[in-house]
Amino acid sequence: ITKKQEVQKQVIVEVEEDEEDEEEEEEEEEEEESEEEDEDDDEEEEDSEDSDSSNDELDWRDRITARAVRADRTKDPNVLRAPIFCVLGHVDTGKTTILDKLRRTNVQEGEAGGITQQIGATNVPIDNIIKECAHLKMPELKIPGMLIIDTPGHESFSNLRSRGSSLCDMAILVVDIMHGLEQQTIESLNLLKKRRTPFIIALNKIDRLYEWKIMNKVPVETAIKKQKQITRDEFKDRTDQALLQIAENGLNAKLFYENPDFKSYISVVPVSGISGDGMADLLSLACELSQKMLGPQLVYKNVLEAMVMEVKAIHGLGTTVDIILRNGQIKEGDQVVLSGIEGAFATTVRAVLTPHPMKEMRVKNNYIQHKVVKAAQGIKICARDNMDKTLAGMPVYVAKYPEEAEILVADANKALKEELKSIKLAPEGVYVQASTLGSLEALLQFLKDSKIKYSGVSIGPVHKKDVMKASVMLQHDKEFACLLAFDVKVERDAQETADSLGVRIFTADIIYHLFDQFMGYKDELKQRRKEENRNSAVFPCRLRIIPTCIFNTRDPIVIGVTVINGVLKAGTPICVPSKEFVYLGVITSLEVNNKQIESATTGLDVCIKIENIGGDAPKLYGRHFDENDVLVSKITRESIDILKEFFRDDMTKENWKLIVELKKLFEIM
């Protein structure tokens, strides 16, 4: 029994030792596994840290590029955007009238002087195009419609014209059949050639042809054939003349229904913006050619291509930005990067608005608000801040992340440098205010061409603060203490402040009228200053004494003289250079044949009275000077400066030559 118990004890001990060994081995294995897991975790943490750092190091610019490449790769060739058409041409050729006929509105009469002052954009849905062209054979249209931009025609809006054409896919160049190619038409033609933009020519105002009969429900070719012979002859003559002028500018053109090759010849469509003749043909051809010639260019892709067209202050919305969305999309809440006068900035979109279809963006109407808008479309955006500083004509960027915004701001600033060269403020100049930045730029260009300096600019209604800024010029030059307000309202407090400070406010709806007002004011001011400085102005003259015409030898000296050269006027101080520049006095009157005259020029014999005004002791003829001495006007540095500033128009080239001689004589620097 005892042995059995010992054996059992021994077995139990061995089993317990084996179990302990197994537990120890399991614990060791678990420790090894946990160590391996820890090592794996450490490696994973290191890997994740490496990946994080590599993400941080990843260039945000590459992300922007990669996103654009991905959008280009995933685009659907069957999904097209609306082509953008730009309407260009000379002032009064009927660009807006053509669009009015298309839209059946009357924008043109609502514009100052019937002249387009700003760029407008109109969205034309495909349904309207099909309805308008119902009587024509139309090809199958894949485009969702058209976006038409109307640009000003007159000279001062050349920047608006070039801004419009830099966006468009195709252009419609409007030519007046009665006048042919005019100045801005040729400028627009050169612009299109430079940008290599395909275009159609609309030969407008065919309704003005002799005895033209309106037939706007048939193709224009048929309408022309049905006219009287005399009308057809006039049409042919005027069309041939226009085609010849186009050829003189290096381009081949043919009437669209006679055009054998649309790529070799520019199509000319006879139209009337008043009667509607040829309008359907113009629309049909525009749609057909845009699909044929532009093809891949019209494929929609989700990469933003947009440009600021106008900056406007609108009641109830604040300062808004009109944008032409060429491709991609803009939605509420997007962080957009815009170029501003003081540099580029990022801001968040609060609202995206569009006009109703077939309505102008310029015309005040109720806008439709959208969450998202896809290209191509003319849109108006409201954002949180800095909108009034936005610069028109610059691209719009959308940033997905704050880091991207910084890069895009830098890019925009780089692009902005060139643009800002045109808005350089002078230390002294007029203060300029306009309703939109596009109009402001045009006005500044006009002032620049007219050599009128500007020291400050602003957008929107004229407030008291604007008048205060303009009043600074009162301390420098009163001529510039004025405010040119183009197409904006002047607040009552601003006008009252201007009246009390002596600041002139000029308002007009047409740039030319504003310019005329300012030039009138400038001339009036110049005339006033001229009168103020008349007594200080000394005109140059050289006089020879006539020995037989000595009427009084002592104060006042009355003698006859011949004007050798220069111009002799009352108030001219006279001295004798040959007698140590002795001062005789001032000429108080001039007579010829006992009649008083204002002035005498070269070669004229005249009787003069010289009075000793504010001089030394009176001088005597025969003692201080005689007939052998030449008398000259006593000029000074101050009198020369006054002549230069106020009497330049009264001076001839010979007079300036005499001034140069007298300067040497009097040793004037």
XYZ file of C-alpha atoms in Angstrom:
669
model
C 0.000 0.000 0.000
C 2.765 2.313 0.924
C 4.585 1.654 -2.369
C 1.375 2.186 -4.308
C 0.823 5.530 -2.587
C 4.385 6.635 -3.340
C 4.019 5.669 -7.028
C 0.729 7.614 -7.245
C 2.341 10.646 -5.592
C 5.250 10.471 -8.011
C 2.886 10.273 -11.033
C 0.852 13.242 -9.737
C 4.015 15.304 -9.233
C 5.267 14.478 -12.751
C 1.867 15.342 -14.253
C 1.824 18.637 -12.332
C 5.391 19.392 -13.496
C 4.422 18.534 -17.082
C 1.374 20.834 -16.812
C 3.535 23.580 -15.354
C 6.041 23.113 -18.194
C 3.226 23.247 -20.743
C 1.812 26.369 -19.108
C 5.242 27.953 -19.128
C 5.685 27.038 -22.793
C 2.215 28.431 -23.588
C 3.025 31.607 -21.698
C 6.325 31.901 -23.575
C 4.527 31.341 -26.871
C 1.888 33.927 -25.935
C 4.629 36.355 -24.972
C 6.391 35.719 -28.277
C 3.105 36.162 -30.151
C 2.328 39.337 -28.230
C 5.843 40.600 -28.961
C 5.355 39.765 -32.623
C 1.966 41.526 -32.537
C 3.592 44.518 -30.856
C 6.292 44.495 -33.528
C 3.609 44.236 -36.234
C 1.696 47.105 -34.597
C 4.898 49.135 -34.425
C 5.598 48.378 -38.084
C 2.012 49.315 -39.008
C 2.307 52.523 -36.997
C 5.598 53.283 -38.726
C 4.009 52.518 -42.097
C 1.011 54.743 -41.327
C 3.332 57.521 -40.132
C 5.330 57.150 -43.341
C 2.170 57.278 -45.431
C 0.902 60.316 -43.499
C 4.158 62.146 -44.031
C 4.139 61.194 -47.713
C 0.562 62.541 -47.955
C 1.697 65.749 -46.316
C 4.572 65.964 -48.740
C 2.302 65.263 -51.710
C 2.108 68.376 -53.853
C -1.401 69.837 -53.754
C -0.851 71.152 -57.231
C -0.428 67.544 -58.434
C -3.778 66.709 -56.880
C -5.433 69.535 -58.814
C -3.763 68.318 -62.022
C -4.664 64.684 -61.322
C -8.295 65.667 -60.770
C -8.363 67.496 -64.102
C -6.765 64.505 -65.889
C -9.285 62.130 -64.293
C -12.197 64.355 -65.353
C -10.834 64.478 -68.888
C -10.450 60.684 -68.967
C -13.962 59.976 -67.655
C -15.853 62.499 -69.852
C -18.716 61.162 -71.984
C -18.355 62.187 -75.669
C -22.141 62.016 -76.078
C -22.787 64.633 -73.381
C -22.302 68.100 -74.900
C -22.437 71.530 -73.327
C -24.023 74.546 -74.983
C -21.648 76.358 -77.369
C -20.876 79.973 -76.449
C -21.477 82.512 -79.208
C -20.127 86.035 -79.077
C -21.872 88.806 -81.052
C -19.357 91.400 -82.268
C -19.424 94.384 -84.590
C -19.348 98.160 -85.040
C -21.573 100.472 -83.007
C -25.133 100.661 -84.344
C -24.833 97.681 -86.686
C -27.772 96.084 -84.857
C -26.144 93.444 -82.645
C -28.540 93.880 -79.724
C -31.495 94.296 -82.105
C -30.741 90.869 -83.611
C -30.679 89.340 -80.137
C -33.838 91.225 -79.154
C -35.582 89.647 -82.122
C -34.306 86.270 -81.033
C -35.400 86.811 -77.417
C -38.470 88.873 -78.344
C -37.498 91.437 -75.696
C -36.379 95.029 -75.989
C -33.037 95.409 -74.235
C -31.721 97.866 -76.799
C -34.210 100.650 -76.092
C -33.468 100.296 -72.381
C -29.770 101.015 -72.936
C -28.392 104.531 -72.749
C -28.365 106.073 -76.204
C -29.151 102.652 -77.651
C -25.462 101.792 -77.154
C -24.531 98.552 -75.350
C -22.607 99.657 -72.250
C -21.961 96.258 -70.653
C -21.611 92.637 -71.695
C -24.834 90.630 -71.531
C -25.344 86.856 -71.687
C -28.472 85.036 -72.858
C -29.204 81.326 -72.572
C -31.204 79.977 -75.543
C -32.658 76.483 -74.846
C -32.743 73.955 -77.698
C -36.579 73.906 -77.684
C -36.662 77.607 -78.584
C -34.161 77.035 -81.403
C -36.221 74.170 -82.895
C -39.402 76.262 -82.622
C -37.749 79.272 -84.304
C -36.391 77.113 -87.145
C -39.547 75.040 -87.679
C -39.821 76.044 -91.368
C -36.216 74.967 -92.128
C -34.591 71.566 -92.626
C -32.586 71.139 -89.465
C -29.916 68.490 -88.790
C -30.219 66.407 -85.616
C -29.059 68.612 -82.737
C -27.152 67.147 -79.784
C -26.328 70.446 -78.110
C -28.589 71.487 -75.199
C -28.887 75.050 -76.519
C -26.723 78.144 -77.014
C -25.219 80.804 -74.788
C -24.982 84.157 -76.563
C -22.822 87.043 -75.346
C -23.608 90.538 -76.615
C -20.603 92.887 -76.523
C -20.468 96.686 -76.914
C -19.400 97.983 -80.300
C -18.065 101.460 -79.668
C -14.353 102.180 -79.346
C -14.108 102.728 -75.596
C -15.346 99.175 -74.969
C -12.564 97.377 -76.830
C -11.590 95.630 -73.580
C -15.153 94.315 -73.174
C -15.129 93.172 -76.782
C -11.873 91.245 -76.351
C -13.077 89.789 -73.047
C -16.207 88.429 -74.741
C -14.331 86.854 -77.617
C -11.757 85.179 -75.371
C -14.517 82.994 -73.957
C -16.551 82.157 -77.018
C -16.441 78.964 -79.069
C -17.812 80.688 -82.154
C -18.628 84.280 -83.037
C -21.293 86.116 -85.004
C -19.824 89.220 -86.620
C -22.576 91.705 -87.442
C -22.012 93.851 -90.554
C -24.377 96.611 -91.666
C -25.195 95.919 -95.340
C -25.735 99.667 -95.887
C -22.274 100.681 -94.598
C -20.071 97.609 -95.066
C -17.044 97.028 -92.835
C -16.461 99.842 -90.313
C -13.738 100.601 -87.778
C -14.826 98.294 -84.930
C -15.918 95.610 -87.404
C -12.362 95.444 -88.733
C -11.017 95.485 -85.150
C -13.336 92.577 -84.238
C -12.286 90.754 -87.413
C -8.610 91.073 -86.467
C -9.403 89.926 -82.933
C -11.102 86.766 -84.234
C -8.222 86.062 -86.631
C -5.728 86.514 -83.788
C -7.660 84.124 -81.499
C -8.362 81.728 -84.413
C -12.053 81.726 -83.478
C -14.483 80.331 -86.099
C -17.239 82.807 -86.964
C -20.281 83.570 -89.120
C -21.037 86.980 -90.621
C -24.576 88.316 -90.164
C -25.212 90.826 -92.968
C -27.798 92.901 -91.123
C -30.448 95.483 -92.120
C -31.565 93.847 -95.385
C -35.024 95.281 -94.631
C -33.575 98.706 -95.580
C -33.022 97.620 -99.174
C -35.274 99.445 -101.637
C -38.821 97.995 -101.606
C -37.847 94.985 -99.476
C -40.833 92.731 -98.716
C -40.827 90.976 -95.336
C -40.891 87.159 -95.589
C -39.634 85.907 -92.243
C -41.383 82.537 -92.370
C -39.417 81.217 -95.362
C -35.670 80.558 -95.862
C -33.852 83.833 -96.564
C -32.612 82.489 -99.942
C -36.237 82.071 -101.031
C -37.127 85.508 -99.614
C -34.374 87.140 -101.712
C -35.461 85.311 -104.871
C -39.040 86.529 -104.397
C -38.034 90.197 -104.157
C -38.352 92.643 -107.065
C -35.490 92.805 -109.562
C -34.422 96.270 -108.362
C -34.238 94.967 -104.759
C -32.241 91.894 -105.823
C -29.822 94.095 -107.795
C -29.233 96.379 -104.808
C -28.760 93.339 -102.558
C -26.174 91.867 -104.964
C -24.260 95.154 -105.274
C -24.103 95.770 -101.546
C -23.266 92.125 -100.741
C -20.470 92.067 -103.340
C -19.062 95.275 -101.838
C -19.080 93.742 -98.327
C -17.459 90.508 -99.592
C -14.767 92.587 -101.328
C -14.016 94.479 -98.102
C -13.757 91.167 -96.228
C -11.349 89.889 -98.918
C -9.263 93.067 -98.502
C -8.842 92.036 -94.857
C -7.410 88.659 -95.889
C -10.488 86.406 -95.625
C -12.657 84.599 -98.165
C -16.419 84.768 -97.635
C -19.545 83.613 -99.489
C -23.288 83.679 -98.920
C -24.021 80.602 -96.791
C -26.315 78.986 -99.394
C -23.564 79.348 -102.051
C -20.712 78.207 -99.780
C -18.971 75.108 -101.247
C -16.699 74.574 -98.216
C -17.463 75.922 -94.756
C -13.842 75.468 -93.661
C -12.376 77.464 -96.554
C -15.007 80.199 -96.817
C -16.703 82.219 -94.094
C -20.478 81.966 -94.300
C -22.440 85.188 -94.715
C -26.103 85.143 -93.645
C -28.361 88.037 -94.789
C -30.611 88.990 -91.839
C -32.823 91.718 -90.460
C -33.011 92.310 -86.706
C -36.170 94.393 -87.259
C -38.280 92.201 -89.576
C -36.799 88.838 -88.558
C -35.813 87.827 -92.119
C -32.934 85.317 -92.062
C -32.941 84.969 -88.248
C -33.928 81.299 -88.400
C -31.200 80.677 -91.017
C -28.638 82.313 -88.736
C -29.667 80.181 -85.744
C -29.787 76.977 -87.784
C -26.363 77.571 -89.351
C -24.842 78.516 -85.975
C -26.061 75.248 -84.407
C -25.048 73.105 -87.376
C -21.540 74.567 -87.691
C -20.887 74.474 -83.938
C -21.682 70.725 -83.878
C -19.649 69.989 -87.020
C -16.614 72.189 -86.435
C -16.281 72.223 -82.650
C -17.185 68.588 -81.863
C -14.743 67.477 -79.094
C -14.453 71.066 -77.839
C -18.125 70.958 -76.767
C -17.848 67.730 -74.737
C -18.816 68.448 -71.128
C -16.181 67.663 -68.496
C -16.190 68.367 -64.792
C -13.249 70.780 -64.809
C -14.105 74.390 -64.086
C -13.522 76.843 -66.914
C -15.097 80.163 -66.038
C -14.409 83.865 -66.339
C -15.685 86.926 -64.503
C -17.530 89.192 -66.928
C -18.974 91.916 -64.694
C -19.048 93.043 -61.082
C -22.343 94.657 -60.101
C -23.915 96.162 -56.992
C -27.570 95.027 -56.936
C -30.146 96.200 -54.429
C -31.035 93.365 -52.046
C -28.117 91.168 -53.131
C -25.136 93.441 -52.497
C -22.146 93.196 -54.814
C -22.556 90.277 -57.214
C -20.276 88.762 -59.835
C -21.497 87.806 -63.308
C -19.643 84.736 -64.540
C -19.633 82.911 -67.847
C -19.395 79.214 -66.989
C -17.729 77.602 -70.003
C -17.214 74.102 -68.575
C -17.580 72.285 -65.275
C -19.944 73.354 -62.518
C -20.339 75.778 -59.618
C -22.467 75.010 -56.592
C -23.579 76.684 -53.409
C -20.912 76.439 -50.685
C -17.978 76.172 -53.133
C -14.824 77.997 -52.165
C -13.984 80.113 -55.199
C -10.767 81.994 -55.879
C -11.206 85.339 -57.644
C -8.741 87.978 -58.761
C -9.193 91.380 -57.121
C -7.778 94.878 -57.547
C -5.713 94.392 -54.373
C -4.784 90.792 -55.192
C -6.474 87.394 -55.435
C -8.683 86.113 -52.621
C -10.783 83.067 -51.691
C -14.450 83.368 -50.742
C -17.432 81.061 -50.231
C -20.403 81.087 -52.631
C -23.647 81.981 -50.823
C -25.991 81.789 -53.826
C -25.851 80.786 -57.499
C -28.383 82.653 -59.661
C -29.329 82.545 -63.343
C -31.711 84.694 -65.398
C -34.819 83.048 -66.805
C -34.225 81.333 -70.185
C -34.246 83.787 -73.125
C -33.627 86.701 -70.729
C -30.607 89.017 -70.538
C -28.289 88.967 -67.504
C -28.065 92.775 -67.720
C -31.821 93.321 -67.492
C -33.141 93.593 -63.944
C -35.529 90.690 -63.411
C -36.191 87.940 -60.918
C -33.352 85.448 -60.897
C -33.661 81.688 -60.444
C -31.629 80.306 -57.518
C -29.834 76.970 -57.958
C -27.923 74.579 -55.724
C -25.645 73.681 -58.634
C -25.244 74.979 -62.211
C -23.506 73.129 -65.034
C -21.872 74.648 -68.131
C -22.370 76.428 -70.378
C -24.322 79.143 -68.658
C -24.243 82.796 -67.673
C -24.532 82.906 -63.888
C -24.511 85.458 -61.098
C -22.914 84.528 -57.772
C -23.219 86.116 -54.335
C -20.408 85.436 -51.878
C -19.424 86.404 -48.366
C -16.857 89.146 -48.769
C -14.470 91.145 -50.982
C -16.777 90.842 -53.991
C -16.529 94.558 -54.795
C -12.779 94.102 -55.299
C -13.207 91.404 -57.971
C -11.525 92.146 -61.294
C -13.490 91.372 -64.438
C -11.913 89.406 -67.268
C -9.994 87.083 -64.981
C -10.554 83.310 -64.552
C -12.485 81.754 -61.664
C -11.037 78.812 -59.705
C -12.703 76.382 -57.270
C -10.674 74.955 -54.363
C -11.670 71.619 -52.791
C -9.351 72.080 -49.785
C -7.908 75.122 -47.970
C -4.390 74.110 -49.080
C -5.535 74.222 -52.713
C -6.967 77.694 -52.179
C -3.503 78.981 -51.218
C -1.978 77.558 -54.417
C -4.810 78.906 -56.593
C -4.527 82.358 -54.980
C -0.818 82.373 -55.885
C -1.666 81.346 -59.479
C -4.357 84.012 -59.727
C -1.981 86.682 -58.421
C 0.533 85.733 -61.069
C -2.116 86.035 -63.787
C -3.270 89.291 -62.212
C 0.027 91.140 -62.553
C -0.462 91.798 -66.249
C -4.073 92.868 -65.765
C -3.245 95.302 -62.977
C -0.898 97.263 -65.214
C -3.990 98.818 -66.805
C -5.302 100.128 -63.449
C -2.407 102.237 -62.258
C -3.546 105.145 -60.121
C -1.827 108.498 -60.405
C -0.944 110.575 -57.299
C -3.138 113.348 -58.721
C -6.233 112.812 -60.869
C -10.026 112.547 -61.025
C -12.030 110.047 -58.978
C -13.868 107.516 -61.166
C -16.968 105.530 -60.247
C -18.977 103.054 -62.376
C -21.776 100.527 -61.974
C -19.656 97.562 -63.080
C -15.945 96.854 -63.234
C -16.140 96.150 -66.959
C -17.564 99.624 -67.560
C -15.020 101.081 -65.143
C -12.164 99.492 -67.092
C -13.586 100.862 -70.331
C -13.907 104.350 -68.822
C -10.345 104.188 -67.462
C -9.074 103.159 -70.894
C -10.941 106.089 -72.436
C -9.435 108.477 -69.863
C -5.988 106.998 -70.466
C -6.310 107.553 -74.234
C -7.515 111.104 -73.543
C -4.515 111.649 -71.221
C -6.715 112.315 -68.180
C -5.198 111.053 -64.919
C -7.246 109.199 -62.297
C -6.263 108.900 -58.636
C -9.074 106.687 -57.319
C -11.702 104.209 -58.524
C -14.804 102.609 -57.067
C -17.872 100.571 -58.026
C -21.516 101.195 -57.149
C -23.518 104.249 -55.987
C -21.657 107.435 -55.038
C -21.543 107.777 -51.236
C -20.207 110.491 -48.954
C -16.936 108.580 -48.435
C -16.288 108.687 -52.221
C -16.755 112.472 -52.270
C -14.347 112.790 -49.316
C -11.728 110.809 -51.244
C -12.205 113.028 -54.311
C -11.966 116.196 -52.144
C -8.307 115.400 -51.338
C -7.459 116.845 -54.772
C -8.608 120.320 -53.621
C -5.265 120.576 -51.823
C -3.327 119.651 -54.972
C -5.142 120.618 -58.172
C -8.731 121.910 -58.296
C -9.082 120.572 -61.848
C -9.049 117.018 -60.462
C -11.370 117.733 -57.509
C -14.253 116.082 -59.327
C -15.945 112.711 -59.526
C -16.887 111.004 -62.810
C -19.915 108.793 -62.081
C -20.799 106.439 -64.940
C -24.225 104.784 -64.862
C -24.532 105.054 -61.049
C -26.832 106.804 -58.575
C -25.531 109.706 -56.470
C -26.781 109.542 -52.877
C -28.261 112.761 -51.423
C -25.684 113.079 -48.619
C -22.904 112.641 -51.198
C -24.272 115.511 -53.333
C -24.669 117.764 -50.286
C -21.091 117.029 -49.175
C -19.805 117.700 -52.694
C -21.619 121.071 -52.851
C -20.242 122.152 -49.465
C -16.655 121.086 -50.234
C -16.586 122.352 -53.817
C -16.232 118.919 -55.475
C -17.946 118.601 -58.872
C -19.863 115.376 -59.625
C -20.478 114.526 -63.288
C -23.022 111.810 -64.049
C -23.918 110.189 -67.377
C -25.199 106.913 -68.849
C -22.917 107.181 -71.882
C -19.140 107.408 -71.598
C -18.875 110.046 -74.331
C -21.308 112.358 -72.483
C -19.328 111.980 -69.266
C -16.145 112.833 -71.114
C -17.763 115.893 -72.749
C -18.981 117.159 -69.357
C -15.542 116.821 -67.807
C -13.788 118.445 -70.771
C -16.311 121.309 -70.642
C -15.567 121.769 -66.937
C -11.831 121.570 -67.625
C -12.085 124.235 -70.354
C -14.196 126.454 -68.084
C -11.644 126.081 -65.285
C -8.788 126.717 -67.694
C -10.509 129.879 -68.975
C -11.054 131.076 -65.407
C -7.391 130.439 -64.542
C -6.360 132.082 -67.775
C -8.207 135.258 -66.784
C -6.701 135.105 -63.290
C -3.180 134.867 -64.737
C -3.636 137.209 -67.711
C -1.826 140.089 -65.982
C 1.112 137.808 -65.096
C 1.504 136.444 -68.635
C 4.204 138.224 -70.639
C 4.160 137.494 -74.359
C 7.494 137.805 -76.176
C 8.031 140.743 -78.548
C 10.842 142.787 -80.090
C 10.074 146.392 -81.136
C 11.802 148.977 -83.348
C 11.099 152.662 -82.598
C 9.786 154.788 -85.504
C 11.835 158.091 -85.198
C 9.092 160.196 -86.800
C 6.450 159.009 -84.325
C 7.621 160.320 -80.954
C 4.522 161.869 -79.360
C 5.495 162.071 -75.669
C 9.021 161.565 -74.293
C 8.217 161.405 -70.564
C 5.849 159.313 -68.398
C 3.640 158.269 -70.041
C 5.903 157.654 -73.032
C 3.858 157.671 -76.254
C 5.744 156.488 -79.344
C 5.212 154.631 -82.603
C 6.878 151.224 -82.989
C 7.131 148.402 -85.512
C 6.742 144.856 -84.206
C 9.917 143.101 -85.431
C 8.692 139.705 -84.207
C 6.533 138.182 -81.501
C 3.181 139.480 -80.265
C 2.621 142.823 -78.496
C -0.215 143.019 -75.951
C -1.429 145.541 -73.387
C 0.121 144.843 -69.987
C 3.520 143.839 -71.417
C 6.497 145.166 -69.369
C 9.151 146.745 -71.630
C 12.903 147.118 -71.140
C 15.992 148.117 -73.177
C 18.672 145.335 -73.247
C 21.270 147.578 -74.956
C 21.039 150.075 -72.042
C 21.708 147.572 -69.251
C 18.125 146.293 -69.364
C 16.698 149.584 -68.172
C 13.030 149.169 -67.303
C 10.681 151.641 -69.029
C 7.284 150.537 -67.702
C 4.181 148.679 -68.815
C 2.285 149.111 -72.101
C -1.193 150.284 -71.121
C -2.701 150.804 -74.601
C -2.134 150.140 -78.307
C -3.624 152.168 -81.163
C -3.736 151.894 -84.936
C -5.344 154.809 -86.866
C -6.670 156.230 -83.567
C -8.464 152.944 -82.748
C -7.663 150.838 -79.698
C -6.526 147.259 -80.420
C -5.919 144.239 -78.163
C -2.645 143.026 -79.718
C -0.199 143.538 -82.561
C 1.744 140.896 -84.449
C 4.919 140.796 -86.562
C 5.275 143.640 -89.107
C 2.516 145.875 -87.723
C 3.144 149.589 -86.981
C 1.386 150.633 -83.797
C 1.296 153.528 -81.354
C 1.959 152.495 -77.755
C 1.626 154.183 -74.379
C 4.198 153.136 -71.737
C 3.391 154.018 -68.124
C 5.824 153.704 -65.226
C 3.825 151.360 -62.967
C 5.610 150.319 -59.783
C 9.042 151.019 -61.231
C 11.898 153.368 -60.410
C 12.027 156.979 -61.419
C 10.279 157.678 -64.769
C 12.499 157.189 -67.816
C 12.964 159.779 -70.568
C 13.153 159.233 -74.327
C 16.419 160.723 -75.615
C 18.224 160.316 -72.283
C 17.669 156.692 -71.210
C 16.977 155.307 -74.704
C 16.513 156.489 -78.292
C 15.440 155.337 -81.783
C 18.592 153.220 -82.197
C 17.611 150.917 -79.318
C 15.457 147.796 -79.681
C 12.740 147.382 -77.052
C 11.840 143.911 -75.781
C 9.270 142.461 -73.413
C 10.721 141.748 -69.975
C 10.131 138.019 -69.414
C 10.784 135.980 -66.259
C 10.823 132.288 -65.371
C 7.357 132.682 -63.816
C 5.883 134.393 -66.892
C 7.255 131.622 -69.172
C 5.649 128.930 -66.946
C 2.302 130.768 -67.073
C 2.499 130.895 -70.880
C 3.211 127.177 -70.996
C 0.351 126.250 -68.675
C -2.443 128.642 -69.672
C -1.600 130.369 -72.955
C -0.007 127.618 -75.007
C -2.839 127.807 -77.561
C -2.188 131.546 -78.087
C 1.503 130.987 -78.840
C 2.947 130.247 -82.295
C 6.109 128.331 -83.133
C 7.883 131.651 -83.935
C 6.842 133.055 -80.557
C 8.412 130.071 -78.771
C 11.622 130.586 -80.765
C 11.679 134.210 -79.596
C 11.144 133.029 -75.992
C 14.256 130.830 -76.340
C 16.287 133.843 -77.633
C 15.062 136.108 -74.833
C 15.811 133.418 -72.210
C 19.450 133.503 -73.316
C 19.395 137.307 -73.341
C 17.980 137.516 -69.788
C 20.022 134.482 -68.671
C 16.925 132.618 -67.474
C 17.524 128.980 -66.590
